[in-house]
Amino acid sequence: MNIFRLAGDMTHLASVLVLLLKIHTIKSCAGISLKTQELYALVFATRYLDIFTDFISLYNTTMKLIFLGSSFSIVWYIRNHKIVSRSYDKSQDTFRHYFLIIPCLLLALLVNEKFTFKEVMWAFSIYLEAVAILPQLVLLQRTRNIDNLTGQYVFLLGAYRALYILNWIYRYFTETHYVHWITWVSGLVQTLLYADFFYYYFESWKNNKKLQLPA
Amino acid sequence: PSSEGAKDEL
């Protein structure tokens, strides 16, 4: 474990807590894409298949349980909670996320570290996470006024993978044979997808203006 | 094996 990875995990945890805070306290999911939340639940479900077979550390298992539990409960909240589901705007959240799942599955079947079910599922989860934010970014472009919690949620979610990139660089230089093209390329693509959001987020913070993404 | 390295991350 290094400071970059710990900071990355804490930033990821913070993004989940901000989203839970928004949904649980103000009982609203305005501006949040259910599609992205469903994709993230799928990412964790396919990535943490080894949660009961390979014990790495208490930290690792605890964080996996937190991410699995929070992602599925957020999907449940938006879909089933009588008050929260009312603030979900289905007509705006129209990204066809199946168009993301199928190509990621095909790519995982072609490019993986070992052609076993667990490894293919793991590669699938890495590829899917790289594009899971797309429905949310599309929704943000359609949302006129993005509330602070939603903006912070997306910012933290993007920042965590950027910190992981620093972690991979650090591990490359400090550990022998630490080379993982699947996570490196996907993580870079994932972070680059946030580039324009980061730009407008920083601009709105610098000029103390409401966050607005151009349509 | 190298794949162990990647799996210790979240």
Short mmCIF file of C-alpha atoms in Angstrom, two decimals:
data_model
loop_
_atom_site.label_atom_id
_atom_site.label_comp_id
_atom_site.label_asym_id
_atom_site.label_seq_id
_atom_site.Cartn_x
_atom_site.Cartn_y
_atom_site.Cartn_z
CA MET A 1 0.00 0.00 0.00
CA ASN A 2 1.30 3.48 -0.83
CA ILE A 3 0.04 6.97 -0.13
CA PHE A 4 -1.31 7.40 -3.68
CA ARG A 5 -3.41 4.24 -3.50
CA LEU A 6 -4.64 5.04 0.03
CA ALA A 7 -5.55 8.57 -1.09
CA GLY A 8 -7.27 7.05 -4.13
CA ASP A 9 -9.32 4.62 -2.05
CA MET A 10 -10.26 7.36 0.43
CA THR A 11 -11.30 9.65 -2.43
CA HIS A 12 -13.38 6.86 -3.91
CA LEU A 13 -14.95 6.23 -0.49
CA ALA A 14 -15.64 9.97 -0.15
CA SER A 15 -17.44 10.02 -3.51
CA VAL A 16 -19.70 7.18 -2.36
CA LEU A 17 -20.36 8.90 0.97
CA VAL A 18 -21.21 12.20 -0.74
CA LEU A 19 -23.71 10.41 -2.97
CA LEU A 20 -25.23 8.50 -0.04
CA LEU A 21 -25.39 11.77 1.92
CA LYS A 22 -27.23 13.46 -0.94
CA ILE A 23 -29.71 10.64 -1.43
CA HIS A 24 -30.24 9.83 2.25
CA THR A 25 -30.48 13.33 3.72
CA ILE A 26 -32.22 15.43 1.06
CA LYS A 27 -33.98 12.32 -0.34
CA SER A 28 -33.14 13.44 -3.87
CA CYS A 29 -31.22 11.93 -6.75
CA ALA A 30 -31.72 14.89 -9.10
CA GLY A 31 -28.88 15.00 -11.61
CA ILE A 32 -27.72 11.48 -10.76
CA SER A 33 -27.69 8.89 -13.54
CA LEU A 34 -29.22 5.58 -12.47
CA LYS A 35 -27.49 4.00 -15.47
CA THR A 36 -24.05 4.92 -14.12
CA GLN A 37 -25.00 3.60 -10.68
CA GLU A 38 -26.14 0.30 -12.20
CA LEU A 39 -22.93 0.03 -14.20
CA TYR A 40 -20.87 0.62 -11.05
CA ALA A 41 -22.81 -2.05 -9.16
CA LEU A 42 -21.99 -4.42 -12.03
CA VAL A 43 -18.33 -3.33 -11.93
CA PHE A 44 -18.01 -4.22 -8.25
CA ALA A 45 -20.03 -7.43 -8.58
CA THR A 46 -17.75 -8.72 -11.34
CA ARG A 47 -14.51 -7.40 -9.84
CA TYR A 48 -14.94 -8.69 -6.29
CA LEU A 49 -15.86 -12.30 -7.12
CA ASP A 50 -12.83 -13.32 -5.09
CA ILE A 51 -14.01 -11.56 -1.94
CA PHE A 52 -14.68 -14.86 -0.15
CA THR A 53 -11.96 -16.95 -1.75
CA ASP A 54 -8.83 -14.76 -1.70
CA PHE A 55 -8.29 -12.92 1.57
CA ILE A 56 -5.79 -10.09 1.02
CA SER A 57 -6.27 -7.92 4.11
CA LEU A 58 -8.98 -6.72 6.46
CA TYR A 59 -8.76 -3.33 4.75
CA ASN A 60 -9.22 -4.88 1.30
CA THR A 61 -12.22 -6.98 2.34
CA THR A 62 -13.83 -4.12 4.29
CA MET A 63 -13.52 -1.70 1.38
CA LYS A 64 -14.92 -4.29 -1.05
CA LEU A 65 -17.95 -4.80 1.20
CA ILE A 66 -18.46 -1.04 1.47
CA PHE A 67 -18.30 -0.52 -2.28
CA LEU A 68 -20.57 -3.50 -3.00
CA GLY A 69 -23.08 -2.54 -0.31
CA SER A 70 -23.19 1.16 -1.19
CA SER A 71 -23.44 0.70 -4.96
CA PHE A 72 -26.31 -1.78 -4.72
CA SER A 73 -28.15 0.23 -2.07
CA ILE A 74 -27.85 3.40 -4.17
CA VAL A 75 -29.39 1.56 -7.13
CA TRP A 76 -32.13 0.23 -4.83
CA TYR A 77 -32.79 3.73 -3.42
CA ILE A 78 -33.14 5.36 -6.83
CA ARG A 79 -35.31 2.55 -8.21
CA ASN A 80 -37.53 1.72 -5.24
CA HIS A 81 -37.52 4.39 -2.53
CA LYS A 82 -40.86 6.15 -2.83
CA ILE A 83 -39.49 9.68 -2.31
CA VAL A 84 -36.06 9.36 -3.93
CA SER A 85 -37.35 7.59 -7.03
CA ARG A 86 -39.68 10.53 -7.65
CA SER A 87 -36.67 12.83 -8.18
CA TYR A 88 -35.18 10.50 -10.77
CA ASP A 89 -35.76 11.87 -14.25
CA LYS A 90 -35.96 8.77 -16.48
CA SER A 91 -36.52 10.86 -19.61
CA GLN A 92 -33.13 12.56 -19.21
CA ASP A 93 -31.12 9.46 -18.28
CA THR A 94 -31.36 7.83 -21.68
CA PHE A 95 -27.82 6.58 -22.34
CA ARG A 96 -28.10 3.00 -23.68
CA HIS A 97 -25.65 1.45 -21.21
CA TYR A 98 -26.04 -1.94 -22.88
CA PHE A 99 -23.98 -0.44 -25.68
CA LEU A 100 -21.19 -0.25 -23.09
CA ILE A 101 -21.64 -3.66 -21.49
CA ILE A 102 -21.48 -5.80 -24.63
CA PRO A 103 -18.24 -4.33 -26.11
CA CYS A 104 -16.55 -4.49 -22.67
CA LEU A 105 -17.55 -8.15 -22.38
CA LEU A 106 -16.23 -8.94 -25.87
CA LEU A 107 -13.00 -7.07 -25.16
CA ALA A 108 -12.61 -8.95 -21.87
CA LEU A 109 -12.96 -12.25 -23.72
CA LEU A 110 -10.19 -11.18 -26.09
CA VAL A 111 -7.86 -9.27 -23.77
CA ASN A 112 -7.38 -10.70 -20.28
CA GLU A 113 -4.59 -11.93 -18.04
CA LYS A 114 -5.84 -15.53 -18.12
CA PHE A 115 -8.78 -17.07 -19.95
CA THR A 116 -10.66 -18.14 -16.82
CA PHE A 117 -14.12 -17.01 -15.69
CA LYS A 118 -12.75 -14.93 -12.79
CA GLU A 119 -10.04 -13.27 -14.88
CA VAL A 120 -12.41 -12.49 -17.77
CA MET A 121 -14.94 -11.04 -15.29
CA TRP A 122 -12.16 -9.02 -13.65
CA ALA A 123 -10.99 -7.61 -17.02
CA PHE A 124 -14.64 -6.88 -17.91
CA SER A 125 -15.03 -4.91 -14.67
CA ILE A 126 -11.89 -2.88 -15.43
CA TYR A 127 -13.06 -2.01 -18.96
CA LEU A 128 -16.62 -1.29 -17.81
CA GLU A 129 -15.47 1.04 -15.03
CA ALA A 130 -13.55 3.08 -17.60
CA VAL A 131 -16.78 3.97 -19.44
CA ALA A 132 -19.32 3.71 -16.59
CA ILE A 133 -19.29 7.48 -16.04
CA LEU A 134 -20.52 8.25 -19.58
CA PRO A 135 -24.27 8.17 -18.79
CA GLN A 136 -23.61 10.48 -15.83
CA LEU A 137 -21.57 12.94 -17.93
CA VAL A 138 -24.26 12.98 -20.63
CA LEU A 139 -26.90 13.63 -17.96
CA LEU A 140 -24.82 16.49 -16.52
CA GLN A 141 -24.74 18.18 -19.92
CA ARG A 142 -28.54 18.04 -19.97
CA THR A 143 -28.94 19.19 -16.37
CA ARG A 144 -29.21 22.96 -16.30
CA ASN A 145 -28.16 23.61 -12.73
CA ILE A 146 -25.91 20.92 -11.24
CA ASP A 147 -26.15 20.93 -7.45
CA ASN A 148 -22.94 21.04 -5.42
CA LEU A 149 -23.17 17.50 -4.06
CA THR A 150 -23.58 16.03 -7.55
CA GLY A 151 -20.60 18.03 -8.82
CA GLN A 152 -18.48 16.95 -5.85
CA TYR A 153 -19.55 13.34 -6.35
CA VAL A 154 -18.40 13.28 -9.99
CA PHE A 155 -15.21 15.16 -9.18
CA LEU A 156 -14.20 12.72 -6.41
CA LEU A 157 -15.09 9.75 -8.60
CA GLY A 158 -12.79 11.03 -11.33
CA ALA A 159 -10.03 12.07 -8.92
CA TYR A 160 -9.77 8.59 -7.34
CA ARG A 161 -8.68 6.94 -10.58
CA ALA A 162 -6.23 9.78 -11.28
CA LEU A 163 -4.64 9.01 -7.89
CA TYR A 164 -4.53 5.33 -8.87
CA ILE A 165 -2.48 6.29 -11.91
CA LEU A 166 0.09 7.86 -9.56
CA ASN A 167 -0.06 4.63 -7.54
CA TRP A 168 0.69 2.56 -10.67
CA ILE A 169 3.63 4.81 -11.56
CA TYR A 170 4.95 4.52 -8.00
CA ARG A 171 4.57 0.71 -7.99
CA TYR A 172 6.19 0.43 -11.44
CA PHE A 173 9.33 2.12 -10.12
CA THR A 174 9.38 0.43 -6.72
CA GLU A 175 8.26 -3.14 -7.46
CA THR A 176 9.87 -5.49 -9.95
CA HIS A 177 7.63 -6.96 -12.64
CA TYR A 178 4.76 -4.65 -11.70
CA VAL A 179 3.25 -4.22 -15.17
CA HIS A 180 -0.53 -4.31 -15.72
CA TRP A 181 -1.49 -2.93 -19.12
CA ILE A 182 -5.19 -3.74 -18.65
CA THR A 183 -5.62 -1.52 -15.58
CA TRP A 184 -3.15 1.10 -16.80
CA VAL A 185 -4.73 1.72 -20.21
CA SER A 186 -8.29 1.50 -18.87
CA GLY A 187 -7.47 3.76 -15.93
CA LEU A 188 -5.95 6.34 -18.27
CA VAL A 189 -8.99 6.26 -20.59
CA GLN A 190 -11.27 6.53 -17.55
CA THR A 191 -9.44 9.59 -16.22
CA LEU A 192 -9.27 11.27 -19.63
CA LEU A 193 -13.06 10.98 -19.95
CA TYR A 194 -13.27 13.33 -16.97
CA ALA A 195 -10.89 15.87 -18.53
CA ASP A 196 -13.52 18.34 -19.70
CA PHE A 197 -15.55 17.90 -16.50
CA PHE A 198 -12.43 18.68 -14.44
CA TYR A 199 -11.85 21.77 -16.57
CA TYR A 200 -15.38 23.16 -16.07
CA TYR A 201 -15.40 22.07 -12.41
CA PHE A 202 -12.16 23.94 -11.77
CA GLU A 203 -13.40 27.00 -13.71
CA SER A 204 -16.62 27.13 -11.69
CA TRP A 205 -14.64 26.81 -8.46
CA LYS A 206 -12.09 29.49 -9.53
CA ASN A 207 -14.71 32.00 -10.73
CA ASN A 208 -17.09 31.02 -7.93
CA LYS A 209 -19.75 30.33 -10.57
CA LYS A 210 -22.42 27.62 -10.80
CA LEU A 211 -21.03 24.47 -12.46
CA GLN A 212 -22.35 24.20 -16.01
CA LEU A 213 -21.29 21.79 -18.76
CA PRO A 214 -21.79 22.95 -22.35
CA ALA A 215 -24.46 20.87 -24.11
CA PRO B 1 2.51 -14.49 -10.58
CA SER B 2 1.96 -11.01 -11.98
CA SER B 3 -1.84 -11.17 -11.80
CA GLU B 4 -1.62 -11.34 -7.98
CA GLY B 5 -0.14 -7.85 -8.05
CA ALA B 6 -3.17 -6.36 -9.74
CA LYS B 7 -5.66 -8.16 -7.54
CA ASP B 8 -4.48 -6.60 -4.31
CA GLU B 9 -5.99 -3.33 -5.51
CA LEU B 10 -9.65 -2.37 -5.26
#
